Amino acid sequence: MIELKGLHKSYITGNNKLHVLKGLDLTIEQGELVSVMGSSGSGKSTLLNVLGILDSYDEGYYKLNNTLMSNLSEKKAAQYRNHMLGFVFQSFNLISFKNAVENVALPLYYQGVNRKKRNKIALEYLDRMGLKDWAEHMPNEMSGGQKQRVAIARAMISKPKVILADEPTGALDSQTSLEVMDLFREINSTGITIIIVTHEKDISEKTDRIIHIKDGIIGSEIISTRKISETIGSYRNQ
Amino acid sequence: MFDLDKWQEIFSTIRKNKLRTFLTGFSVAWGIFMLIILLGSGRGLENGVTKQFEQDATNSIWIYRGQTSMPYKGLKPGRRILFTNEDYENSKREIKNIDNLSSRLSIFQQRILSYKNEYGNFDIIGVHPGTKSLENVKIIEGRFLNDIDINTNRKAVAISTDVKKTLFKDKPFLGEYININKIPFIVIGLFEDSSERDNQRVYIPVSTAQKIFTGGTEIQNIAFTTGDATVKESMELENEIRSSFAVRHKFDKDDQRALFINNNVEQYTKFLNLFAGIRMFVWIIGIGTIIAGIVGVSNIMLIVVKERTKEIGIRKAIGATPRSIIGLVLLESILITGFAGYVGLVLGVGLLELISPHIQSDFFTNPEADFRIAVSATILLIFSGALAGFVPARKAARIKPIEALRDE
Ligand SMILES: Nc1ncnc2c1ncn2[C@@H]1O[C@H](COP(=O)(O)OP(=O)(O)OP(=O)(O)O)[C@@H](O)[C@H]1O
Ligand SMILES: [Mg+2]
């Protein structure tokens, strides 16, 4: 689903050049649930932005669903984001003057789905998040966990191939964080590839594969203990 | 463009920033308001003056007698110039390209006319048939005086609608005899003159007037129309006339007081040019005011875009194309400008309607903003709204989602 080869990315601010990603190789198959870890400033968000076609890269290549992502026009990039990708952010990034349904429905607006239809679909997704009763509420009337579930519903509504989440539990308490992770696992089980950037070990333990970024490349890749026990469990059952 | 959602988005931002939107809109509304008032007033002035001209033929030249102010070949200044039929005949012969030539002899001012037991005070004027065009009168019934009336010194009279109302009420009048100074004249026609004053008249043949009332060949003035002569041609004509009269009446042709020539062609054209000038001036001022409004709107929209950076970033991240973002900002700008401008337009037109009945005068009638002005103003508004939104919209489209979404 995702294929990165020798990816380089630098930020240039004034006369300074900050080399963040230094020849990164990474392959993620369809349906994987992956977490990205690494110290602050190691380039996790940078990587996620490249994957989300929100930012360009300097060298190497990035293939999404076997299509090379380079030199895209803004319009083309917007279309890929709209159809292939879903985003979940640490600070939710809901639109403050829109209620929950309208927020969830917004990606469909940019697909040209009419208002009635997209609001109906949005309501279904909110229902799946257990937020049906909150549909008409504005973001500032909701808790962090609820807001993040609205954001997740919004990321899912366009049936993307990949969901990219940058510290989705960063602003949530541990109980809510675990609930959100369960939600991600559930979504992942429908075949959607999910990549989660996180600082927290217990969050990453909920994923199947943990990627560590160090010095601008993949430092180590671990199959999570959870995945191992799951695999062992399935062997036992055979 | 007509997607409800888009409009709702726009309305929701407008609603969230009422004061700011109001202040922005106000400058545009004010600009349009001023433009309408100025254009309307200009139009009022134009209507008034045009109406003044329409009382007479706009291509007419009027010659009046005066008094010499310069010595000429031993003759002392202060001599009165008198016109006679000879001047009429000479003019008819000498001046090329004239039509509707008429001399005029005012017999009585406000003299009593009577028909049976009805009486009224009116002006009695002896003229040639050309006066019909010169005075720009409208024949309602019957006919105006003709050459046969003149040649046969016929006691015929054309009466105005006012005269008819006073003497005949609703009774038939054509072929009836009215008494002018106790002499019966047959009514041959009914006319109407748009000038209040000129509608207080009856016209009789100048020859009859001389024969019956003045007993000589004197006339008071001569007038004619010049066809479609240009200003230059009419002024050359004016010079010819002056020279010809100077020779006949023995005065210096540079003596401006011996002969007065009122050249309507020249004056009318002058006024037309003046009004074109005024109109242009008004547009310049009005457009200046509107430009100030546009700059205001543009500035506000820039601030709006800056405040909405994050929102626009979110939209882009979930698939908004640059084009849809431009549409969003541009439409908001057009909406504010259009609505505010419309308010200004309505207020401006309303004010004109309100005051217009109270300020009617000879040189100022019907100040109005006509349909054409309203259409131009509307086009101007949409255009300026788009213009005002253009820079902010482009800025919005260039917002990078990663920068907009970075947590500070
Ligand atoms: N737009 C930018 N311009 C310049 N430098 C940037 C930009 N974005 C990130 N950086 C720098 O690049 C480096 C990597 O940033 P990045 O946001 O990818 O780190 P991160 O791994 O996500 O860190 P954190 O865990 O704190 O979120 C940092 O040193 C950061 O200061
Ligand atoms: Mg980060």
XYZ file of C-alpha atoms and ligand atoms in Angstrom:
678
model
C 0.000 0.000 0.000
C 2.794 2.358 0.984
C 6.302 2.168 -0.358
C 9.067 4.588 0.550
C 12.567 4.230 -0.847
C 15.577 6.379 0.041
C 13.352 9.229 1.119
C 15.094 12.510 1.947
C 13.463 15.594 3.367
C 15.068 18.813 4.553
C 13.603 21.993 5.933
C 15.235 25.208 4.867
C 14.745 28.149 7.180
C 16.757 31.185 6.208
C 20.332 29.986 5.788
C 19.847 26.862 7.835
C 19.109 23.539 6.335
C 17.706 20.903 8.618
C 18.015 17.421 7.220
C 15.176 15.513 8.869
C 14.602 12.347 6.829
C 17.817 10.827 5.541
C 17.141 8.080 3.092
C 14.260 6.377 4.766
C 12.994 3.018 3.476
C 9.598 1.760 4.538
C 6.978 -0.587 3.204
C 3.524 -0.933 4.698
C 1.091 -3.493 3.372
C -2.582 -3.023 3.016
C -4.503 -3.667 6.220
C -1.575 -3.123 8.553
C -1.887 -1.266 11.834
C 1.443 0.440 12.377
C 2.712 2.839 15.007
C 5.601 5.237 14.520
C 7.704 6.151 17.538
C 10.792 8.199 18.107
C 12.113 11.046 20.181
C 10.726 14.524 19.794
C 12.025 16.184 16.683
C 13.034 12.908 15.083
C 10.767 13.537 12.089
C 7.640 11.514 12.825
C 5.256 14.272 11.852
C 7.405 15.075 8.870
C 7.085 11.504 7.691
C 3.358 11.507 8.225
C 2.999 14.762 6.260
C 4.865 13.236 3.342
C 2.676 10.149 3.513
C -0.384 12.381 3.618
C 0.755 14.368 0.559
C 0.578 17.450 2.707
C 4.260 18.073 2.106
C 6.772 17.300 -0.600
C 10.025 15.354 -0.306
C 13.429 15.978 -1.833
C 14.820 12.631 -2.904
C 13.802 9.003 -3.240
C 10.283 7.995 -4.004
C 6.917 7.489 -2.412
C 4.347 5.166 -3.918
C 0.818 5.125 -2.598
C -1.273 2.232 -3.848
C 1.402 1.703 -6.531
C 1.121 5.257 -7.795
C 4.148 7.511 -7.613
C 3.446 10.603 -5.543
C 5.641 13.320 -6.899
C 5.185 16.634 -8.635
C 1.458 16.552 -8.041
C -0.585 19.625 -8.779
C -2.438 21.029 -5.794
C -5.678 19.884 -7.282
C -4.445 16.343 -7.841
C -3.006 16.192 -4.326
C -6.339 17.380 -2.927
C -8.116 14.632 -4.826
C -5.766 11.916 -3.561
C -6.178 13.177 -0.008
C -9.908 13.232 -0.428
C -10.276 9.736 -1.837
C -7.326 7.743 -0.485
C -6.447 9.257 2.867
C -8.007 10.105 6.179
C -6.397 12.296 8.839
C -6.682 12.300 12.602
C -4.832 14.944 14.563
C -3.773 15.393 18.155
C -5.812 18.592 18.459
C -8.815 17.135 16.612
C -8.969 19.987 14.086
C -12.716 20.101 13.852
C -14.264 23.214 12.335
C -15.559 25.150 15.292
C -18.680 26.652 13.755
C -19.921 23.381 12.340
C -21.725 20.745 14.354
C -20.642 17.125 14.550
C -22.597 15.906 11.519
C -21.435 18.755 9.342
C -17.836 18.173 10.353
C -18.036 14.487 9.556
C -19.810 15.169 6.262
C -17.281 17.721 4.985
C -15.051 15.315 2.983
C -18.139 14.205 1.072
C -18.934 17.840 0.282
C -15.646 17.971 -1.568
C -16.643 14.831 -3.430
C -19.763 16.592 -4.613
C -22.214 14.500 -2.602
C -25.395 16.419 -1.956
C -26.168 17.771 1.447
C -28.975 15.472 2.445
C -27.151 12.333 1.420
C -23.852 13.216 3.021
C -25.487 14.210 6.297
C -27.285 10.870 6.345
C -24.034 8.997 5.815
C -22.317 11.166 8.421
C -24.987 10.279 10.929
C -24.399 6.583 10.276
C -20.704 7.002 10.977
C -21.393 8.975 14.155
C -23.684 6.176 15.197
C -20.856 3.694 14.752
C -18.753 5.916 17.023
C -21.556 5.876 19.584
C -22.190 9.589 19.088
C -25.582 9.598 17.450
C -27.048 11.734 20.221
C -24.295 14.284 19.801
C -24.844 14.820 16.110
C -26.166 18.344 16.427
C -23.626 19.454 19.020
C -20.876 21.909 18.303
C -17.271 20.838 18.949
C -16.928 23.099 21.982
C -19.784 21.209 23.633
C -17.939 17.905 23.454
C -15.206 16.203 25.469
C -11.791 15.464 23.982
C -12.641 11.815 23.501
C -15.882 12.666 21.762
C -14.186 15.201 19.529
C -11.546 12.674 18.550
C -14.243 10.156 17.680
C -15.925 12.778 15.510
C -12.570 13.377 13.837
C -12.144 9.648 13.280
C -15.614 9.437 11.778
C -14.650 12.278 9.455
C -11.446 10.443 8.473
C -13.446 7.327 7.670
C -16.409 8.749 5.827
C -14.692 8.886 2.452
C -13.719 5.193 2.818
C -9.991 5.894 2.555
C -7.314 3.287 1.948
C -5.085 4.721 4.642
C -5.736 6.614 7.864
C -2.884 8.744 9.175
C -3.057 9.740 12.823
C -0.549 12.110 14.415
C -0.616 11.550 18.173
C -4.359 10.973 18.187
C -4.345 10.197 21.912
C -1.927 12.956 22.871
C -4.647 15.145 24.341
C -6.695 12.375 25.918
C -6.558 10.651 29.306
C -5.383 7.066 29.405
C -8.823 5.508 29.676
C -10.127 7.463 26.659
C -6.899 6.758 24.806
C -7.487 3.051 25.132
C -11.045 3.438 23.877
C -9.820 5.343 20.851
C -7.216 2.663 20.183
C -9.915 0.009 20.325
C -11.807 2.022 17.761
C -8.742 2.115 15.504
C -8.329 -1.651 15.843
C -11.931 -2.108 14.872
C -11.556 0.108 11.823
C -8.336 -1.673 10.934
C -10.175 -4.979 11.006
C -12.262 -3.761 8.041
C -9.060 -3.676 5.977
C -8.100 -0.011 6.247
C -4.395 0.601 6.709
C -3.696 2.750 9.778
C -0.504 4.552 10.729
C -0.361 6.096 14.186
C 2.373 8.392 15.424
C 2.692 8.210 19.196
C 4.988 8.807 22.149
C 3.276 6.357 24.398
C 4.514 2.815 24.667
C 1.183 1.340 25.726
C -0.485 2.953 22.710
C 2.085 1.508 20.336
C 1.650 -1.854 22.039
C -1.941 -1.818 20.751
C -0.674 -1.839 17.163
C 0.739 -4.749 15.233
C 4.048 -3.273 14.240
C 6.156 -0.538 15.821
C 8.539 1.546 13.745
C 11.211 3.595 15.479
C 12.641 6.612 13.744
C 16.156 7.524 14.715
C 18.586 9.847 12.935
C 16.226 10.242 10.045
C 15.930 6.606 9.160
C 14.068 3.610 10.510
C 16.046 2.669 13.607
C 14.284 -0.568 14.407
C 11.111 -2.357 13.615
C 9.430 -4.492 16.200
C 6.516 -6.801 15.979
C 4.523 -5.748 18.993
C 4.216 -8.149 21.922
C 0.523 -8.116 21.332
C 0.921 -9.296 17.772
C 3.338 -11.999 18.922
C 0.964 -13.321 21.530
C -1.846 -13.153 19.025
C 0.209 -15.105 16.518
C 1.227 -17.634 19.150
C -2.403 -17.903 20.160
C -3.429 -18.666 16.626
C -0.698 -21.336 16.346
C -1.942 -22.929 19.526
C -5.395 -23.055 18.149
C -4.304 -24.895 15.056
C -22.101 28.369 -6.885
C -25.671 27.874 -5.742
C -24.822 25.134 -3.313
C -26.668 25.821 -0.106
C -23.757 24.537 1.925
C -21.378 27.091 0.528
C -23.778 29.906 1.293
C -24.300 28.574 4.778
C -20.561 28.580 5.324
C -20.402 32.174 4.224
C -23.365 33.232 6.315
C -21.966 31.565 9.377
C -18.700 33.528 9.171
C -20.576 36.722 8.465
C -22.818 36.091 11.445
C -19.828 35.484 13.666
C -18.319 38.854 12.781
C -21.301 41.152 12.620
C -19.621 44.420 13.514
C -16.706 43.883 11.213
C -18.937 42.903 8.337
C -21.110 45.918 9.005
C -18.219 48.357 8.986
C -16.898 46.890 5.779
C -20.241 46.900 4.122
C -20.879 50.424 5.275
C -18.041 51.888 3.242
C -19.320 50.190 0.114
C -22.915 51.191 0.812
C -21.788 54.757 1.330
C -19.886 54.778 -1.940
C -22.875 53.553 -3.922
C -25.207 55.874 -2.038
C -23.088 58.884 -2.950
C -22.785 57.762 -6.550
C -26.546 57.427 -6.890
C -27.213 60.790 -5.238
C -24.649 62.526 -7.399
C -25.777 60.881 -10.613
C -29.396 61.508 -9.725
C -28.789 65.182 -9.027
C -26.806 65.528 -12.220
C -29.704 63.957 -14.026
C -32.129 66.326 -12.319
C -30.147 69.310 -13.503
C -29.966 67.848 -16.963
C -33.706 67.146 -17.047
C -34.454 70.658 -15.913
C -32.289 72.352 -18.461
C -33.303 70.017 -21.253
C -36.902 70.845 -20.500
C -36.081 74.524 -20.753
C -34.668 73.924 -24.182
C -37.516 71.736 -25.283
C -39.879 74.693 -24.951
C -38.343 75.982 -28.144
C -36.667 74.247 -31.036
C -33.156 73.336 -29.936
C -31.732 74.274 -33.312
C -33.228 77.771 -33.427
C -31.619 81.184 -33.729
C -33.474 84.191 -32.393
C -32.720 87.765 -33.470
C -33.774 90.644 -31.205
C -33.419 94.376 -31.740
C -31.287 96.507 -29.484
C -29.806 99.956 -29.157
C -26.480 101.037 -30.676
C -23.631 101.547 -28.242
C -20.930 102.583 -30.710
C -20.766 105.575 -33.089
C -20.990 104.584 -36.736
C -20.306 106.813 -39.770
C -21.287 109.969 -37.965
C -24.292 108.414 -36.279
C -24.353 108.788 -32.514
C -24.693 105.810 -30.193
C -27.988 105.271 -28.360
C -30.022 104.844 -31.521
C -32.822 102.239 -31.355
C -32.784 99.625 -34.056
C -36.228 98.833 -35.430
C -37.110 95.732 -37.453
C -39.607 95.818 -40.290
C -40.989 93.379 -42.831
C -37.967 94.298 -44.943
C -35.728 92.507 -42.461
C -37.884 89.448 -42.727
C -37.854 89.510 -46.535
C -34.111 90.111 -46.658
C -33.378 87.332 -44.233
C -35.545 84.989 -46.225
C -33.616 85.847 -49.357
C -30.091 86.064 -47.959
C -29.698 83.378 -45.368
C -29.062 79.942 -46.781
C -30.127 76.693 -45.164
C -32.839 78.132 -43.000
C -36.299 76.886 -42.453
C -39.245 77.868 -40.312
C -38.415 81.541 -40.571
C -40.864 83.687 -38.666
C -41.133 87.267 -37.580
C -43.039 88.198 -34.485
C -45.169 91.065 -33.395
C -46.519 91.045 -29.909
C -49.711 93.080 -30.107
C -51.042 93.043 -26.650
C -49.816 91.632 -23.426
C -52.607 90.189 -21.333
C -55.423 91.532 -23.396
C -58.989 90.368 -22.940
C -60.269 87.764 -25.329
C -63.903 86.868 -25.335
C -66.250 84.246 -26.658
C -69.903 84.905 -25.985
C -69.991 85.482 -22.237
C -66.583 84.034 -21.452
C -63.558 86.290 -20.973
C -59.854 85.768 -20.376
C -56.531 87.627 -20.319
C -54.010 86.274 -22.812
C -51.063 87.314 -24.967
C -51.838 88.056 -28.593
C -48.959 87.549 -30.952
C -48.641 87.988 -34.708
C -46.356 85.423 -36.327
C -45.456 83.507 -39.481
C -46.258 79.771 -39.798
C -42.639 78.903 -38.879
C -43.437 79.675 -35.264
C -45.046 76.277 -34.949
C -41.624 74.643 -35.141
C -39.777 77.470 -33.439
C -41.940 77.345 -30.355
C -42.098 73.582 -30.585
C -45.847 73.606 -30.111
C -47.971 70.522 -30.429
C -51.095 70.812 -32.587
C -53.956 69.143 -30.744
C -56.760 69.898 -33.184
C -57.209 71.770 -36.452
C -54.055 73.397 -37.836
C -51.564 76.147 -37.247
C -51.422 79.372 -39.287
C -50.351 78.896 -42.921
C -49.017 81.058 -45.758
C -52.480 81.698 -47.162
C -53.555 83.170 -43.819
C -50.569 85.512 -44.046
C -51.032 86.476 -47.705
C -54.718 87.184 -47.352
C -54.435 88.955 -43.987
C -56.958 86.511 -42.742
C -58.489 87.073 -39.343
C -57.584 83.612 -38.160
C -56.351 82.557 -34.739
C -54.664 79.473 -33.240
C -55.434 79.151 -29.565
C -53.615 77.367 -26.767
C -55.167 74.718 -24.564
C -55.310 77.225 -21.692
C -57.222 79.709 -23.830
C -59.597 77.014 -24.965
C -60.236 75.937 -21.405
C -61.097 79.476 -20.360
C -63.256 80.454 -23.328
C -64.810 77.226 -24.535
C -64.685 74.796 -21.652
C -65.771 71.572 -23.388
C -67.735 73.226 -26.147
C -66.676 72.908 -29.810
C -64.359 75.727 -30.856
C -63.072 75.064 -34.385
C -64.705 77.548 -36.769
C -66.089 79.625 -33.893
C -65.290 83.317 -33.713
C -63.568 84.884 -30.728
C -63.215 88.598 -30.208
C -59.775 90.172 -30.035
C -60.134 93.804 -29.175
C -63.729 93.535 -30.333
C -62.700 92.216 -33.741
C -63.859 88.666 -34.500
C -61.245 86.071 -35.439
C -62.015 82.547 -36.592
C -60.476 79.730 -34.529
C -58.510 77.471 -36.878
C -56.589 75.294 -34.432
C -55.680 74.271 -30.921
C -52.092 73.874 -29.735
C -50.160 73.077 -26.590
C -46.800 74.488 -25.492
C -44.806 72.691 -22.772
C -43.817 76.065 -21.359
C -46.351 77.335 -18.864
C -45.872 80.928 -19.979
C -46.012 80.220 -23.698
C -49.254 78.357 -23.264
C -51.014 81.627 -22.339
C -51.134 82.708 -25.953
C -53.035 83.002 -29.166
C -51.235 83.340 -32.501
C -52.599 85.388 -35.403
C -51.004 86.110 -38.812
C -48.387 88.859 -38.480
C -49.788 90.552 -41.608
C -53.253 90.732 -40.073
C -51.816 92.066 -36.851
C -50.006 94.858 -38.693
C -52.991 95.728 -40.777
C -55.589 95.728 -38.019
C -53.717 96.633 -34.847
C -50.390 98.390 -35.486
C -50.885 99.850 -38.917
C -47.296 99.686 -40.167
C -44.552 97.281 -41.178
C -42.797 97.018 -37.841
C -41.972 93.645 -36.334
C -40.243 92.886 -33.039
C -38.027 89.929 -33.705
C -37.124 87.266 -36.218
C -36.348 83.640 -35.593
C -35.597 80.581 -37.662
C -34.351 77.036 -37.321
C -31.135 75.835 -38.847
C -31.893 72.278 -39.837
C -29.066 70.066 -38.681
C -26.399 72.751 -38.760
C -23.380 72.117 -36.559
C -22.381 74.569 -33.871
C -19.693 75.929 -36.184
C -22.112 76.392 -39.065
C -24.684 78.037 -36.825
C -22.074 80.450 -35.547
C -21.029 81.341 -39.082
C -24.683 81.936 -39.824
C -24.891 84.185 -36.792
C -22.013 86.265 -38.168
C -23.614 86.529 -41.610
C -26.840 87.755 -40.048
C -25.045 90.314 -37.947
C -23.203 91.715 -40.989
C -26.338 91.849 -43.094
C -28.342 93.642 -40.379
C -25.419 96.004 -39.710
C -25.414 97.150 -43.315
C -29.175 97.576 -43.489
C -29.524 99.330 -40.153
C -26.225 101.219 -40.305
C -24.433 100.104 -37.172
C -20.968 98.795 -36.470
C -21.010 95.042 -36.854
C -18.902 94.691 -33.733
C -21.560 96.557 -31.760
C -22.880 93.792 -29.546
C -25.748 95.873 -28.167
C -27.344 96.847 -31.443
C -28.534 93.352 -32.172
C -29.010 90.379 -29.871
C -28.716 86.959 -31.345
C -29.708 84.018 -29.249
C -28.165 80.921 -30.737
C -29.857 77.878 -29.220
C -27.747 75.465 -31.240
C -24.635 76.759 -29.615
C -26.108 76.935 -26.150
C -27.766 73.575 -26.372
C -24.527 71.952 -27.440
C -22.704 73.774 -24.688
C -25.130 72.380 -22.146
C -24.909 68.909 -23.584
C -21.145 69.065 -23.227
C -21.453 70.482 -19.750
C -23.674 67.615 -18.709
C -21.389 65.047 -20.218
C -18.657 66.698 -18.154
C -20.715 66.684 -14.980
C -21.640 63.074 -15.472
C -18.035 62.076 -15.937
C -17.015 64.058 -12.895
C -19.689 62.348 -10.841
C -18.571 58.913 -11.985
C -14.993 59.731 -11.097
C -15.946 60.844 -7.602
C -18.344 57.951 -7.160
C -15.860 55.398 -8.370
C -13.220 56.913 -6.118
C -15.513 56.398 -3.156
C -16.258 52.872 -4.248
C -12.572 52.096 -4.635
C -12.079 53.172 -1.038
C -14.854 50.733 -0.170
C -13.198 47.957 -2.145
C -9.892 48.499 -0.385
C -11.790 48.299 2.898
C -13.471 45.049 1.960
C -10.211 43.657 0.689
C -8.458 44.449 3.954
C -11.170 42.886 6.029
C -11.167 39.784 3.868
C -7.410 39.503 4.341
C -7.923 39.509 8.090
C -10.735 37.015 7.744
C -8.513 34.723 5.717
C -5.768 35.014 8.303
C -8.176 34.136 11.069
C -9.495 31.220 9.112
C -6.050 29.872 8.218
C -6.508 26.811 10.379
C -9.968 26.108 9.047
C -8.751 26.433 5.478
C -5.847 24.120 6.329
C -8.306 21.523 7.622
C -10.426 21.826 4.513
C -7.396 21.337 2.309
C -6.222 18.330 4.294
C -9.558 16.613 3.757
C -9.625 17.342 0.067
C -10.547 20.945 -0.719
C -9.013 22.069 -3.992
C -7.455 25.541 -4.230
C -10.296 26.445 -6.516
C -12.996 25.658 -3.999
C -11.154 27.768 -1.409
C -10.965 30.686 -3.832
C -14.672 30.303 -4.472
C -15.380 30.426 -0.765
C -13.530 33.689 -0.154
C -14.582 35.316 -3.411
C -18.244 34.578 -2.859
C -18.142 35.967 0.642
C -16.571 39.138 -0.659
C -19.093 39.459 -3.463
C -21.892 38.807 -1.017
C -20.808 41.513 1.416
C -20.130 44.013 -1.332
C -23.250 43.140 -3.250
C -25.543 43.299 -0.268
C -24.062 46.488 1.150
C -24.041 48.086 -2.264
C -27.640 47.128 -2.783
C -28.561 48.762 0.499
C -26.735 51.908 -0.618
C -28.519 51.767 -3.952
C -31.940 51.445 -2.373
C -31.259 54.213 0.147
C -29.902 56.488 -2.566
C -32.846 55.949 -4.887
C -35.212 56.219 -1.928
C -33.785 59.549 -0.871
C -34.019 60.888 -4.416
C -37.644 59.800 -4.626
C -38.337 61.388 -1.279
C -36.826 64.793 -1.945
C -37.553 65.086 -5.635
C -41.125 66.467 -5.266
C -39.821 69.178 -2.947
C -37.063 70.571 -5.076
C -38.687 70.983 -8.459
C -37.591 74.171 -10.112
C -37.128 75.393 -13.657
C -33.591 74.128 -13.795
C -33.962 71.042 -11.626
C -36.625 68.434 -12.275
C -36.952 64.727 -11.595
C -33.626 63.880 -10.052
C -33.631 60.190 -10.780
C -31.436 57.159 -10.976
C -32.748 55.313 -13.955
C -32.664 51.626 -14.710
C -29.465 51.936 -16.665
C -27.651 53.473 -13.734
C -28.947 50.750 -11.438
C -27.725 48.060 -13.815
C -24.320 49.690 -14.199
C -24.074 50.034 -10.440
C -24.961 46.379 -9.947
C -22.356 45.242 -12.425
C -19.888 47.573 -10.770
C -20.725 46.028 -7.399
C -20.227 42.443 -8.431
C -17.065 43.382 -10.205
C -15.741 45.284 -7.207
C -16.709 42.472 -4.866
C -14.723 40.067 -6.973
C -11.864 42.539 -7.109
C -11.916 43.011 -3.344
C -11.934 39.270 -2.775
C -9.276 38.462 -5.306
C -6.115 39.110 -3.290
C -7.430 37.521 -0.079
C -8.779 34.543 -2.018
C -5.460 33.940 -3.681
C -3.782 34.161 -0.313
C -6.242 31.653 1.103
C -5.643 29.251 -1.763
C -1.917 29.378 -1.057
C -2.259 28.369 2.567
C -0.266 25.218 3.192
C -2.129 22.706 5.312
C 0.978 21.631 7.232
C 1.613 25.177 8.299
C -2.013 25.854 9.087
C -2.352 22.705 11.140
C 0.889 22.832 13.089
C 0.107 23.049 16.773
C 1.588 26.181 18.210
N 7.941 23.561 8.548
C 9.131 23.380 9.164
N 10.128 24.251 8.918
C 11.326 24.102 9.525
N 11.600 23.127 10.344
C 10.656 22.219 10.658
C 9.365 22.308 10.067
N 8.599 21.303 10.518
C 9.402 20.588 11.370
N 10.629 21.152 11.447
C 11.755 20.627 12.211
O 11.992 19.331 11.739
C 12.296 18.470 12.799
C 11.329 17.307 12.774
O 10.058 17.776 13.090
P 8.831 16.808 13.302
O 7.661 17.684 13.537
O 8.746 15.876 12.162
O 9.216 16.042 14.629
P 8.356 15.004 15.436
O 9.103 13.751 15.389
O 6.983 14.980 14.959
O 8.449 15.623 16.896
P 7.334 15.646 18.028
O 7.346 14.314 18.612
O 7.793 16.690 18.940
O 6.046 15.980 17.377
C 12.203 19.299 14.071
O 13.502 19.677 14.454
C 11.422 20.503 13.668
O 11.874 21.637 14.370
Mg 5.137 15.614 15.725
